[in-house]
Amino acid sequence: MKILVINAGSSSIKYQLIDMATEGVIAKGLCERIGIDGSVLTHKAGDKEAVIKASMPTHNEAINLILQAFVDKNHGVLKSMDEIKAVGHRVVHGAEDFSESALVNEKTMKLIENNIDLAPLHQPANIMGIKACIACMPKAKQVAVFDTTFHSSMPDYAYMYALPYEDYKNHKVRRYGFHGTSHMFISQEAEKIMDKKEYNLVVCHLGNGASVSAVKNGKSIDTSMGLTPLEGLIMGTRCGDLDPAIAEYLMAKHNMSIAEFTSYMNKKSGIAGISGSSSDFRDLLAAIDKGDKRAKLALEMFSYRVAKYVGAYAAALGGLDMVAFTGGVGEHTPEVREFVLNRLAFMGLKYDREFNANPGRGKVAKLSTDDSKIKAYIIPTNEELVIARETLKLVK
């Protein structure tokens, strides 16, 4: 079966077409600037790449353009669009309505739309992507795969905030967690590596957006992100954990509205805010080599926060069998891994420093030594494959 995976943003659509017989990617691409002048589709199939400039006033036109690229005589990979039997959609927020992925129907759509308030930046775009695919592909089944469902196994004492209980009951205020498809994939791969069903794992998904999860026997029991993706680790432009009183203090100092301060925390803080130069770790490391103290501070703050969460989650799990690094920073920034792994030495974790510095790219890599009490691995994530697998499971 061929499954199309869609990740729709407000002005973009990322996609992959996956053959589930082999789990291989047949084609993938990106539509950019939807609803904006200069919209373009970059489509890749094997060693062929096509850059298609065309008007995309809405997501409907973008989806149609993607489907046409699949059957194009020059770079097409399908004889007919009917070969696509199902579409899996990334949806950011499932709230408490979804503890697993769901076939899209009228009831499902209503519940997804009811949760727009919990993810106002992402949910509307996800909905537009689903509706566009329904309009353009009426024969294909649609499946919603949520960022939050993997963390729906958290116990109440882990997901509740110490606010009046009525805020939880009436306004859904609790911790939900995100990056669920990535944490799920890494957990499944880690289970294969350890070759046992009972295990304690900490997953470090580190990138421009970053989160850590505590996984016991394949289920999430805690994670660093909360009601929104703002809580937890320091990120590219997000502040992460913050004393709530800072909001009132800085809003008065800067004469900011609530919306302006929310944007300040989400878009102007984090690594970019501390370094004053960039949110990209490659830029950060280049600046450190030139003696930039703020860049060094940003890297150390980020790494320290990761190490604190790993230690806290080892306690939450009652022990630790493995720590896994994934995401752009987790896979490709040895300085961050070294900082974290050094701080786990007291638990009996030993690792190969030389191999950590150059473990290769795009592959599973064992960082820990054979006599280490805790395993440490790099495991490249594959969120699109998780969405495709979840879709296949439901449409079967």
XYZ file of C-alpha atoms in Angstrom:
396
model
C 0.000 0.000 0.000
C 1.176 3.516 -0.816
C 0.530 6.117 1.872
C 0.946 9.881 1.596
C 2.153 11.646 4.752
C 1.189 15.312 5.084
C 2.576 17.889 7.511
C 0.670 21.102 6.798
C 1.754 24.500 8.090
C -0.007 27.816 7.655
C 1.875 28.586 4.430
C 3.639 25.297 3.700
C 3.102 21.574 3.191
C 5.814 18.962 3.736
C 5.050 15.531 2.343
C 6.381 12.024 1.782
C 4.955 9.210 -0.319
C 5.856 5.893 1.313
C 5.556 2.348 -0.032
C 4.524 0.384 3.042
C 5.630 -2.921 1.514
C 9.230 -1.784 1.971
C 8.713 1.336 4.119
C 10.789 3.136 1.505
C 10.231 6.766 0.487
C 9.065 6.946 -3.130
C 8.970 10.738 -3.306
C 8.998 13.728 -0.979
C 8.851 17.468 -1.162
C 7.826 20.841 0.150
C 5.267 23.432 -0.929
C 6.245 26.901 0.262
C 4.599 30.327 0.351
C 1.018 29.046 0.065
C -1.261 32.084 -0.175
C 1.758 34.323 -0.800
C 3.321 35.580 -4.016
C 6.205 33.435 -5.279
C 4.821 30.068 -4.153
C 6.960 27.085 -5.157
C 6.967 23.282 -4.939
C 10.262 21.403 -4.588
C 9.625 17.747 -5.443
C 12.189 14.936 -5.136
C 11.865 11.385 -6.464
C 14.999 9.257 -6.371
C 17.795 11.271 -7.955
C 15.344 13.575 -9.750
C 14.378 16.982 -8.410
C 11.800 19.343 -9.844
C 11.224 22.948 -8.789
C 7.737 24.010 -9.824
C 6.672 27.632 -9.535
C 2.902 27.989 -9.592
C 0.123 29.927 -7.930
C -1.110 28.305 -4.688
C -3.715 30.640 -3.191
C -4.920 27.890 -0.802
C -3.901 24.464 0.453
C -6.254 22.894 -2.144
C -4.120 24.135 -5.023
C -0.964 23.001 -3.206
C -2.303 19.458 -2.711
C -3.406 19.298 -6.339
C 0.069 20.380 -7.426
C 1.656 17.642 -5.300
C -0.653 15.009 -6.782
C 0.112 16.178 -10.316
C 3.842 15.887 -9.564
C 3.332 12.231 -8.610
C 1.970 11.386 -12.099
C 4.033 13.845 -14.166
C 5.631 12.224 -17.235
C 9.090 13.608 -16.382
C 9.434 13.061 -12.648
C 6.286 11.120 -11.750
C 6.297 7.930 -9.681
C 2.662 6.793 -10.066
C 0.492 5.756 -12.988
C -2.589 7.107 -11.271
C -3.362 9.069 -8.127
C -5.727 6.241 -7.215
C -2.619 4.277 -6.173
C -2.568 6.393 -3.005
C -4.953 4.521 -0.728
C -4.580 6.610 2.421
C -3.212 9.890 3.770
C -1.702 10.307 7.224
C -1.823 13.818 8.666
C 0.330 15.244 11.417
C -1.980 17.031 13.865
C -0.324 18.866 16.734
C -2.941 18.657 19.478
C -5.265 15.824 20.428
C -5.945 17.118 23.968
C -7.701 14.426 26.050
C -10.012 13.574 23.152
C -7.451 11.303 21.464
C -5.240 8.742 23.162
C -4.386 7.203 19.779
C -4.485 8.050 16.086
C -7.925 8.289 14.477
C -9.669 7.857 11.145
C -10.947 11.218 9.961
C -14.712 11.562 9.951
C -17.205 14.252 10.911
C -16.851 13.542 14.641
C -13.050 13.486 14.492
C -12.916 16.812 12.642
C -15.230 18.460 15.159
C -13.025 17.354 18.067
C -9.862 18.550 16.298
C -11.490 21.917 15.611
C -12.597 22.167 19.251
C -8.935 22.077 20.294
C -7.759 25.016 18.183
C -7.430 27.143 21.348
C -4.788 24.737 22.670
C -2.607 25.055 19.548
C -3.664 28.238 17.724
C -0.443 28.454 15.700
C -0.570 24.892 14.331
C -4.047 23.375 14.547
C -5.757 25.577 11.906
C -3.064 24.697 9.359
C -3.344 20.980 10.156
C -7.110 21.233 9.609
C -6.620 23.008 6.284
C -4.332 20.187 5.144
C -6.914 17.525 6.028
C -9.756 19.357 4.305
C -7.648 19.957 1.197
C -6.836 16.243 0.923
C -10.483 15.280 1.396
C -11.425 17.657 -1.423
C -8.642 16.552 -3.772
C -8.562 12.835 -2.901
C -12.142 11.759 -2.099
C -11.357 8.040 -2.503
C -8.425 7.963 -0.105
C -8.918 7.356 3.604
C -7.636 10.120 5.896
C -5.982 9.499 9.273
C -5.037 12.025 11.965
C -1.839 11.247 13.912
C -1.363 13.500 16.925
C 1.828 14.869 18.486
C 0.292 14.438 21.918
C -1.031 10.866 21.957
C 2.238 9.102 22.852
C 2.287 11.108 26.075
C -1.347 10.339 26.932
C -0.036 7.502 29.155
C 1.400 9.997 31.667
C -0.075 9.576 35.174
C -2.136 12.453 36.570
C 0.496 13.429 39.133
C 2.901 14.038 36.222
C 0.576 15.942 33.896
C -1.324 18.133 36.381
C -0.344 21.720 37.206
C -0.729 23.005 40.769
C -3.471 25.426 39.771
C -7.082 25.287 40.995
C -8.480 21.942 39.838
C -11.336 23.716 38.072
C -8.881 25.075 35.494
C -8.163 21.507 34.474
C -11.804 20.424 34.425
C -13.196 23.535 32.737
C -10.343 24.756 30.531
C -8.217 21.630 29.836
C -5.163 23.168 31.519
C -2.655 20.339 32.002
C 0.610 19.073 30.548
C 0.211 17.266 27.218
C 3.693 16.977 25.726
C 4.662 17.087 22.050
C 7.092 15.519 19.540
C 5.152 12.325 20.296
C 5.776 10.652 16.937
C 9.529 11.095 17.365
C 9.544 9.853 20.965
C 7.437 6.868 19.899
C 9.799 5.956 17.044
C 12.917 6.218 19.211
C 11.274 4.132 21.942
C 10.433 1.383 19.459
C 13.965 1.388 18.029
C 15.504 1.396 21.515
C 13.399 -1.625 22.472
C 14.844 -3.519 19.485
C 18.377 -2.582 20.544
C 17.872 -3.657 24.163
C 15.913 -6.737 23.064
C 13.577 -6.660 26.043
C 10.090 -5.421 26.815
C 10.802 -3.986 30.257
C 13.178 -1.039 30.219
C 13.749 2.529 31.416
C 14.636 4.967 28.643
C 15.181 8.713 28.386
C 14.737 10.141 24.882
C 16.398 13.476 24.083
C 14.788 14.968 20.971
C 17.071 17.953 20.446
C 16.655 20.452 17.641
C 15.332 23.970 17.132
C 12.382 22.602 19.102
C 13.533 20.253 21.862
C 12.001 17.909 24.418
C 12.954 15.043 26.717
C 10.726 12.114 27.660
C 10.836 9.408 30.313
C 9.729 6.089 28.804
C 9.007 2.984 30.895
C 8.364 -0.248 29.003
C 7.454 1.643 25.832
C 5.083 4.134 27.477
C 5.700 7.795 28.231
C 5.431 8.578 31.942
C 6.693 12.172 31.744
C 7.906 14.705 29.199
C 9.375 18.194 29.306
C 6.837 20.097 27.175
C 3.545 21.069 28.765
C 0.269 22.725 27.814
C 2.214 24.154 24.874
C 5.643 23.404 23.365
C 7.066 26.392 25.288
C 7.702 24.545 28.560
C 10.825 22.541 29.297
C 14.176 22.783 27.566
C 15.765 25.927 26.203
C 15.173 25.855 22.420
C 16.202 27.746 19.310
C 13.967 30.742 19.989
C 11.828 29.499 22.944
C 12.757 30.249 26.539
C 11.643 26.947 28.076
C 11.020 26.779 31.843
C 10.545 30.232 33.353
C 9.464 31.779 36.656
C 5.881 32.909 35.844
C 6.431 36.173 37.755
C 8.921 37.221 35.063
C 5.982 37.777 32.720
C 4.421 40.582 34.768
C 7.826 42.082 35.543
C 9.059 42.265 31.935
C 5.680 43.221 30.478
C 5.798 46.314 32.691
C 9.454 47.056 31.869
C 8.934 46.686 28.095
C 5.339 47.965 28.035
C 4.244 44.729 26.324
C 0.802 43.246 25.815
C 0.115 39.577 26.603
C 0.356 38.712 22.896
C 3.632 40.591 22.540
C 5.177 38.845 25.538
C 3.997 35.446 24.303
C 5.752 36.155 20.997
C 8.810 37.366 22.964
C 9.068 34.021 24.786
C 8.420 31.943 21.661
C 10.309 33.799 18.943
C 12.968 36.043 20.499
C 14.306 33.999 23.408
C 16.147 30.694 23.782
C 19.494 30.187 22.080
C 18.929 33.201 19.814
C 18.089 35.457 22.759
C 21.092 34.413 24.859
C 23.666 34.371 22.069
C 22.304 37.514 20.423
C 23.336 36.130 17.055
C 21.672 32.883 15.946
C 19.480 29.939 16.923
C 21.510 27.587 14.692
C 24.011 25.440 16.611
C 26.393 25.452 13.660
C 26.603 29.243 13.908
C 26.938 28.931 17.670
C 29.934 26.586 17.439
C 31.606 28.778 14.809
C 31.175 31.795 17.095
C 32.595 29.864 20.073
C 35.703 29.049 18.021
C 36.152 32.809 17.610
C 35.900 33.393 21.344
C 32.259 34.500 21.567
C 31.392 34.180 25.279
C 27.626 34.604 24.801
C 27.559 31.795 22.249
C 29.443 29.596 24.742
C 26.979 30.541 27.482
C 24.010 29.638 25.249
C 25.482 26.210 24.458
C 26.229 25.497 28.110
C 22.774 26.635 29.265
C 21.078 24.409 26.686
C 23.245 21.383 27.546
C 22.840 21.919 31.286
C 19.041 21.988 30.992
C 19.105 18.720 29.001
C 21.344 17.072 31.615
C 19.027 18.211 34.443
C 15.994 16.685 32.746
C 17.800 13.407 32.061
C 18.783 13.168 35.731
C 15.263 14.030 36.889
C 13.722 11.435 34.603
C 16.163 8.766 35.736
C 14.712 9.367 39.210
C 11.131 9.356 37.874
C 11.781 6.005 36.166
C 13.479 4.471 39.196
C 16.643 3.785 37.219
C 17.965 4.134 33.699
C 18.846 1.537 31.066
C 19.428 3.839 28.076
C 19.637 7.475 27.037
C 18.986 8.129 23.329
C 19.809 11.277 21.360
C 17.892 12.287 18.250
C 16.934 15.380 16.238
C 19.252 17.743 14.372
C 21.188 18.838 17.466
C 21.009 15.477 19.233
C 22.421 13.651 16.213
C 24.952 16.200 14.974
C 26.280 18.182 17.953
C 28.786 16.079 19.929
C 29.504 18.959 22.325
C 25.954 18.756 23.702
C 26.068 14.966 24.029
C 29.446 15.128 25.797
C 28.128 17.662 28.312
C 25.140 15.449 29.146
C 26.997 12.127 29.198
C 29.757 13.488 31.463
C 27.127 14.346 34.044
C 25.783 10.785 34.041
C 29.138 9.248 34.956
C 28.069 9.002 38.629
C 25.364 6.533 37.492
C 27.952 4.297 35.877
C 27.621 5.567 32.298
C 30.840 5.314 30.300
C 31.206 6.367 26.682
C 33.780 6.559 23.907
C 34.724 10.255 23.674
C 36.577 9.900 20.387
C 33.684 8.058 18.734
C 31.169 10.558 20.123
C 33.117 13.331 18.382
C 32.666 11.669 14.986
C 30.065 8.869 14.986
C 29.027 9.280 11.340
C 25.777 10.708 10.059
C 22.289 9.340 9.564
C 22.770 6.004 11.286
C 22.277 4.356 14.673
C 25.473 4.736 16.709
C 26.395 3.220 20.064
C 28.243 5.770 22.198
C 28.519 3.807 25.462
C 31.282 1.310 26.142
C 30.595 -2.385 26.693
C 31.233 -2.084 30.450
C 28.882 0.895 30.869
C 25.945 0.365 33.254
C 23.764 2.591 31.031
C 23.592 2.418 27.258
C 23.923 5.634 25.238
C 22.905 5.793 21.576
C 22.295 8.132 18.712
C 19.101 7.028 16.954
C 17.974 9.071 13.927
C 14.262 9.762 14.134
C 11.654 9.146 11.425
C 8.393 10.854 12.305
C 6.944 10.435 8.807
C 7.342 6.675 9.007
C 5.511 6.627 12.346
C 2.617 8.547 10.773
C 2.567 6.123 7.839
C 2.606 3.087 10.154
C -0.204 4.513 12.270
C -2.194 5.205 9.101
C -1.668 1.695 7.788
C -2.729 0.199 11.123
C -6.050 2.061 11.004
C -6.964 1.685 7.318
C -6.230 -2.044 7.314
